[in-house]
mmCIF file of C-alpha atoms in Angstrom:
data_model
loop_
_atom_site.group_PDB
_atom_site.id
_atom_site.type_symbol
_atom_site.label_atom_id
_atom_site.label_comp_id
_atom_site.label_asym_id
_atom_site.label_seq_id
_atom_site.Cartn_x
_atom_site.Cartn_y
_atom_site.Cartn_z
ATOM 1 C CA UNK A 1 1.500 44.144 11.061
ATOM 2 C CA UNK A 2 -1.809 43.102 12.653
ATOM 3 C CA UNK A 3 -3.180 42.266 9.188
ATOM 4 C CA UNK A 4 -0.119 40.124 8.455
ATOM 5 C CA UNK A 5 -0.552 38.244 11.736
ATOM 6 C CA UNK A 6 -4.247 37.710 11.001
ATOM 7 C CA UNK A 7 -3.526 36.316 7.529
ATOM 8 C CA UNK A 8 -0.781 34.073 8.937
ATOM 9 C CA UNK A 9 -3.121 32.768 11.620
ATOM 10 C CA UNK A 10 -5.836 32.044 9.054
ATOM 11 C CA UNK A 11 -3.377 30.203 6.805
ATOM 12 C CA UNK A 12 -2.045 28.109 9.678
ATOM 13 C CA UNK A 13 -5.603 27.305 10.782
ATOM 14 C CA UNK A 14 -6.533 26.223 7.244
ATOM 15 C CA UNK A 15 -3.458 23.983 6.984
ATOM 16 C CA UNK A 16 -4.232 22.487 10.392
ATOM 17 C CA UNK A 17 -7.854 21.768 9.412
ATOM 18 C CA UNK A 18 -6.756 20.138 6.153
ATOM 19 C CA UNK A 19 -4.300 17.940 8.046
ATOM 20 C CA UNK A 20 -6.991 16.943 10.546
ATOM 21 C CA UNK A 21 -9.520 16.140 7.809
ATOM 22 C CA UNK A 22 -6.912 14.116 5.890
ATOM 23 C CA UNK A 23 -6.095 12.041 8.952
ATOM 24 C CA UNK A 24 -9.785 11.633 9.740
ATOM 25 C CA UNK A 25 -10.412 10.313 6.211
ATOM 26 C CA UNK A 26 -7.512 7.868 6.469
ATOM 27 C CA UNK A 27 -8.743 6.698 9.867
ATOM 28 C CA UNK A 28 -12.192 6.133 8.357
ATOM 29 C CA UNK A 29 -10.701 4.085 5.507
ATOM 30 C CA UNK A 30 -8.615 2.075 7.971
ATOM 31 C CA UNK A 31 -11.624 1.288 10.176
ATOM 32 C CA UNK A 32 -13.677 0.297 7.123
ATOM 33 C CA UNK A 33 -10.981 -2.157 6.037
ATOM 34 C CA UNK A 34 -10.700 -3.633 9.536
ATOM 35 C CA UNK A 35 -14.419 -4.423 9.457
ATOM 36 C CA UNK A 36 -13.938 -6.942 6.638
ATOM 37 C CA UNK A 37 -13.097 -10.581 7.286
ATOM 38 C CA UNK A 38 -10.810 -10.563 4.249
ATOM 39 C CA UNK A 39 -10.027 -8.500 1.143
ATOM 40 C CA UNK A 40 -9.109 -9.655 -2.364
ATOM 41 C CA UNK A 41 -7.669 -7.007 -4.691
ATOM 42 C CA UNK A 42 -6.773 -7.216 -8.373
ATOM 43 C CA UNK A 43 -4.580 -4.299 -9.445
ATOM 44 C CA UNK A 44 -2.431 -2.740 -12.152
ATOM 45 C CA UNK A 45 1.182 -2.052 -11.166
ATOM 46 C CA UNK A 46 3.231 0.513 -13.068
ATOM 47 C CA UNK A 47 6.815 1.532 -12.366
ATOM 48 C CA UNK A 48 8.575 4.307 -14.269
ATOM 49 C CA UNK A 49 11.779 6.333 -14.187
ATOM 50 C CA UNK A 50 12.373 8.776 -17.035
ATOM 51 C CA UNK A 51 16.107 9.131 -16.298
ATOM 52 C CA UNK A 52 16.657 5.377 -16.374
ATOM 53 C CA UNK A 53 14.343 5.010 -19.402
ATOM 54 C CA UNK A 54 12.198 2.621 -17.378
ATOM 55 C CA UNK A 55 8.508 2.006 -18.029
ATOM 56 C CA UNK A 56 6.970 -1.282 -16.929
ATOM 57 C CA UNK A 57 3.356 -2.273 -16.416
ATOM 58 C CA UNK A 58 1.949 -5.528 -15.087
ATOM 59 C CA UNK A 59 -1.000 -6.990 -13.208
ATOM 60 C CA UNK A 60 -1.034 -8.368 -9.701
ATOM 61 C CA UNK A 61 -3.344 -9.536 -6.959
ATOM 62 C CA UNK A 62 -3.296 -9.674 -3.189
ATOM 63 C CA UNK A 63 -5.436 -11.438 -0.603
ATOM 64 C CA UNK A 64 -5.427 -10.033 2.937
ATOM 65 C CA UNK A 65 -6.827 -11.386 6.172
ATOM 66 C CA UNK A 66 -5.744 -9.450 9.229
ATOM 67 C CA UNK A 67 -1.951 -9.351 9.211
ATOM 68 C CA UNK A 68 -1.715 -12.313 6.832
ATOM 69 C CA UNK A 69 -1.443 -11.903 3.070
ATOM 70 C CA UNK A 70 -0.599 -13.555 -0.236
ATOM 71 C CA UNK A 71 0.754 -11.206 -2.899
ATOM 72 C CA UNK A 72 1.322 -12.268 -6.510
ATOM 73 C CA UNK A 73 3.319 -9.775 -8.553
ATOM 74 C CA UNK A 74 5.838 -9.973 -11.417
ATOM 75 C CA UNK A 75 6.128 -13.747 -11.283
ATOM 76 C CA UNK A 76 6.830 -13.823 -7.552
ATOM 77 C CA UNK A 77 4.605 -14.840 -4.646
ATOM 78 C CA UNK A 78 4.909 -13.369 -1.161
ATOM 79 C CA UNK A 79 3.160 -15.346 1.568
ATOM 80 C CA UNK A 80 3.035 -13.948 5.080
ATOM 81 C CA UNK A 81 1.453 -16.253 7.670
ATOM 82 C CA UNK A 82 1.559 -13.733 10.497
ATOM 83 C CA UNK A 83 5.055 -14.722 11.613
ATOM 84 C CA UNK A 84 7.207 -15.646 8.624
ATOM 85 C CA UNK A 85 7.452 -14.072 5.185
ATOM 86 C CA UNK A 86 7.953 -16.551 2.337
ATOM 87 C CA UNK A 87 9.136 -15.126 -0.999
ATOM 88 C CA UNK A 88 8.636 -17.755 -3.696
ATOM 89 C CA UNK A 89 10.399 -17.279 -7.056
ATOM 90 C CA UNK A 90 9.396 -20.073 -9.495
ATOM 91 C CA UNK A 91 11.753 -18.816 -12.233
ATOM 92 C CA UNK A 92 14.771 -19.431 -9.975
ATOM 93 C CA UNK A 93 13.173 -22.297 -8.029
ATOM 94 C CA UNK A 94 14.136 -20.479 -4.860
ATOM 95 C CA UNK A 95 12.328 -19.547 -1.655
ATOM 96 C CA UNK A 96 13.499 -17.054 0.974
ATOM 97 C CA UNK A 97 12.022 -17.309 4.459
ATOM 98 C CA UNK A 98 12.474 -14.488 6.980
ATOM 99 C CA UNK A 99 10.893 -12.750 9.953
ATOM 100 C CA UNK A 100 9.898 -9.205 8.946
ATOM 101 C CA UNK A 101 11.004 -6.397 11.243
ATOM 102 C CA UNK A 102 8.713 -3.650 12.527
ATOM 103 C CA UNK A 103 10.144 -1.168 9.982
ATOM 104 C CA UNK A 104 9.986 -3.544 7.015
ATOM 105 C CA UNK A 105 8.278 -0.946 4.825
ATOM 106 C CA UNK A 106 4.972 -0.688 3.001
ATOM 107 C CA UNK A 107 3.827 -4.292 3.194
ATOM 108 C CA UNK A 108 0.221 -5.094 2.175
ATOM 109 C CA UNK A 109 -0.812 -5.627 5.799
ATOM 110 C CA UNK A 110 0.490 -2.160 6.725
ATOM 111 C CA UNK A 111 -1.017 -0.402 3.738
ATOM 112 C CA UNK A 112 -3.643 1.431 5.795
ATOM 113 C CA UNK A 113 -1.818 1.922 9.082
ATOM 114 C CA UNK A 114 1.670 3.065 8.039
ATOM 115 C CA UNK A 115 0.545 6.709 7.844
ATOM 116 C CA UNK A 116 -0.106 6.805 11.601
ATOM 117 C CA UNK A 117 3.609 7.249 12.321
ATOM 118 C CA UNK A 118 6.331 9.068 10.417
ATOM 119 C CA UNK A 119 4.157 10.948 7.892
ATOM 120 C CA UNK A 120 2.308 14.227 7.684
ATOM 121 C CA UNK A 121 -0.991 14.069 5.798
ATOM 122 C CA UNK A 122 -2.914 16.717 3.867
ATOM 123 C CA UNK A 123 -5.878 16.774 1.499
ATOM 124 C CA UNK A 124 -4.913 16.962 -2.176
ATOM 125 C CA UNK A 125 -6.831 17.057 -5.464
ATOM 126 C CA UNK A 126 -10.207 15.485 -6.233
ATOM 127 C CA UNK A 127 -10.676 13.562 -9.486
ATOM 128 C CA UNK A 128 -13.761 12.234 -11.243
ATOM 129 C CA UNK A 129 -13.065 8.697 -12.496
ATOM 130 C CA UNK A 130 -15.985 7.224 -14.437
ATOM 131 C CA UNK A 131 -18.457 8.977 -12.152
ATOM 132 C CA UNK A 132 -16.553 8.119 -8.984
ATOM 133 C CA UNK A 133 -15.262 10.927 -6.770
ATOM 134 C CA UNK A 134 -11.652 10.139 -5.884
ATOM 135 C CA UNK A 135 -10.196 12.224 -3.055
ATOM 136 C CA UNK A 136 -6.414 12.191 -2.875
ATOM 137 C CA UNK A 137 -4.480 12.449 0.384
ATOM 138 C CA UNK A 138 -0.808 13.433 0.223
ATOM 139 C CA UNK A 139 1.649 11.900 2.672
ATOM 140 C CA UNK A 140 5.122 13.338 3.233
ATOM 141 C CA UNK A 141 7.759 11.442 5.270
ATOM 142 C CA UNK A 142 8.880 13.329 8.352
ATOM 143 C CA UNK A 143 12.402 11.958 7.921
ATOM 144 C CA UNK A 144 14.101 13.801 5.076
ATOM 145 C CA UNK A 145 16.523 10.895 4.629
ATOM 146 C CA UNK A 146 13.700 8.610 3.490
ATOM 147 C CA UNK A 147 13.971 7.303 -0.075
ATOM 148 C CA UNK A 148 10.252 8.069 -0.392
ATOM 149 C CA UNK A 149 9.529 11.714 -1.184
ATOM 150 C CA UNK A 150 5.733 11.490 -1.224
ATOM 151 C CA UNK A 151 2.761 9.133 -1.378
ATOM 152 C CA UNK A 152 -0.620 9.970 -2.857
ATOM 153 C CA UNK A 153 -3.559 7.815 -1.811
ATOM 154 C CA UNK A 154 -6.669 8.096 -3.975
ATOM 155 C CA UNK A 155 -9.769 7.210 -1.949
ATOM 156 C CA UNK A 156 -13.255 6.557 -3.307
ATOM 157 C CA UNK A 157 -15.354 9.080 -1.389
ATOM 158 C CA UNK A 158 -18.443 6.831 -1.382
ATOM 159 C CA UNK A 159 -17.010 3.381 -0.565
ATOM 160 C CA UNK A 160 -13.958 4.624 1.394
ATOM 161 C CA UNK A 161 -11.845 2.086 -0.502
ATOM 162 C CA UNK A 162 -8.389 2.807 -1.854
ATOM 163 C CA UNK A 163 -8.536 3.306 -5.627
ATOM 164 C CA UNK A 164 -4.971 4.367 -6.359
ATOM 165 C CA UNK A 165 -1.561 4.790 -4.759
ATOM 166 C CA UNK A 166 1.214 6.888 -6.274
ATOM 167 C CA UNK A 167 4.608 6.544 -4.598
ATOM 168 C CA UNK A 168 7.485 8.824 -5.567
ATOM 169 C CA UNK A 169 11.103 8.099 -4.659
ATOM 170 C CA UNK A 170 14.119 10.377 -4.393
ATOM 171 C CA UNK A 171 15.837 8.622 -7.334
ATOM 172 C CA UNK A 172 13.045 9.687 -9.687
ATOM 173 C CA UNK A 173 11.183 6.381 -9.663
ATOM 174 C CA UNK A 174 7.396 6.544 -9.551
ATOM 175 C CA UNK A 175 5.222 3.538 -8.659
ATOM 176 C CA UNK A 176 1.511 3.491 -9.469
ATOM 177 C CA UNK A 177 -0.909 0.916 -8.069
ATOM 178 C CA UNK A 178 -4.423 1.143 -9.514
ATOM 179 C CA UNK A 179 -7.167 -1.076 -8.122
ATOM 180 C CA UNK A 180 -9.194 -2.894 -10.781
ATOM 181 C CA UNK A 181 -11.284 -5.051 -8.439
ATOM 182 C CA UNK A 182 -11.861 -4.776 -4.696
ATOM 183 C CA UNK A 183 -13.731 -7.726 -3.175
ATOM 184 C CA UNK A 184 -14.455 -8.379 0.474
ATOM 185 C CA UNK A 185 -15.473 -11.310 2.682
ATOM 186 C CA UNK A 186 -14.642 -13.944 0.091
ATOM 187 C CA UNK A 187 -14.674 -17.733 0.743
ATOM 188 C CA UNK A 188 -10.981 -18.577 1.246
ATOM 189 C CA UNK A 189 -9.202 -21.902 1.619
ATOM 190 C CA UNK A 190 -8.156 -22.745 5.190
ATOM 191 C CA UNK A 191 -4.636 -23.426 3.881
ATOM 192 C CA UNK A 192 -4.233 -20.249 1.817
ATOM 193 C CA UNK A 193 -1.835 -18.609 4.300
ATOM 194 C CA UNK A 194 0.004 -21.819 5.239
ATOM 195 C CA UNK A 195 3.361 -22.498 3.595
ATOM 196 C CA UNK A 196 3.546 -26.135 2.475
ATOM 197 C CA UNK A 197 7.222 -26.972 2.033
ATOM 198 C CA UNK A 198 6.358 -30.351 0.496
ATOM 199 C CA UNK A 199 5.055 -28.567 -2.617
ATOM 200 C CA UNK A 200 8.525 -27.160 -3.266
ATOM 201 C CA UNK A 201 10.783 -30.204 -2.879
ATOM 202 C CA UNK A 202 12.882 -29.135 -5.900
ATOM 203 C CA UNK A 203 13.353 -25.556 -4.684
ATOM 204 C CA UNK A 204 16.340 -24.159 -2.839
ATOM 205 C CA UNK A 205 15.108 -22.769 0.475
ATOM 206 C CA UNK A 206 17.102 -19.902 1.951
ATOM 207 C CA UNK A 207 16.276 -19.471 5.620
ATOM 208 C CA UNK A 208 17.427 -15.999 6.585
ATOM 209 C CA UNK A 209 16.895 -16.362 10.330
#
């Protein structure tokens, strides 16, 4: 009985240490990102669902500065100026403008802070990618009703930059985001995060609030 209790205690201690080290690594990554004036990322986006016979791969890019961001993905642009989110769809000549709520989801500006609430973190596998040591951290939602079942964040152990994100959903969908280029402190236009309605005079603008 004493041996069983000792083993149980050791296992619980190991799990606790792994959780602490995972959170410490994520905190380090978050602080590193906050130190940059801006970040420009070029990435590969893959979405798959074997049951639905879905396999789609595309490229995208995102520019972040504080809470503001411009995301270009799958022919759509998302521009967040710190207050309003503008979703611009050239194919439909339509723009939706809304005020994001606090629980809007995994937006680019929340990418490295969302884990602080609602997730448990633990260290996962380590991979060697072209000589780079990629440490994965596994995040599990505390709410079982969440459509997200798990998130894996692959972190470059040397630069402390995110290399890969793997998001798994309860419906079997898996979303992979792989970073191709990660640039920091780039010269950006002063108007990059400003929505200019005059440029879209032919578009239908749907103001949601």
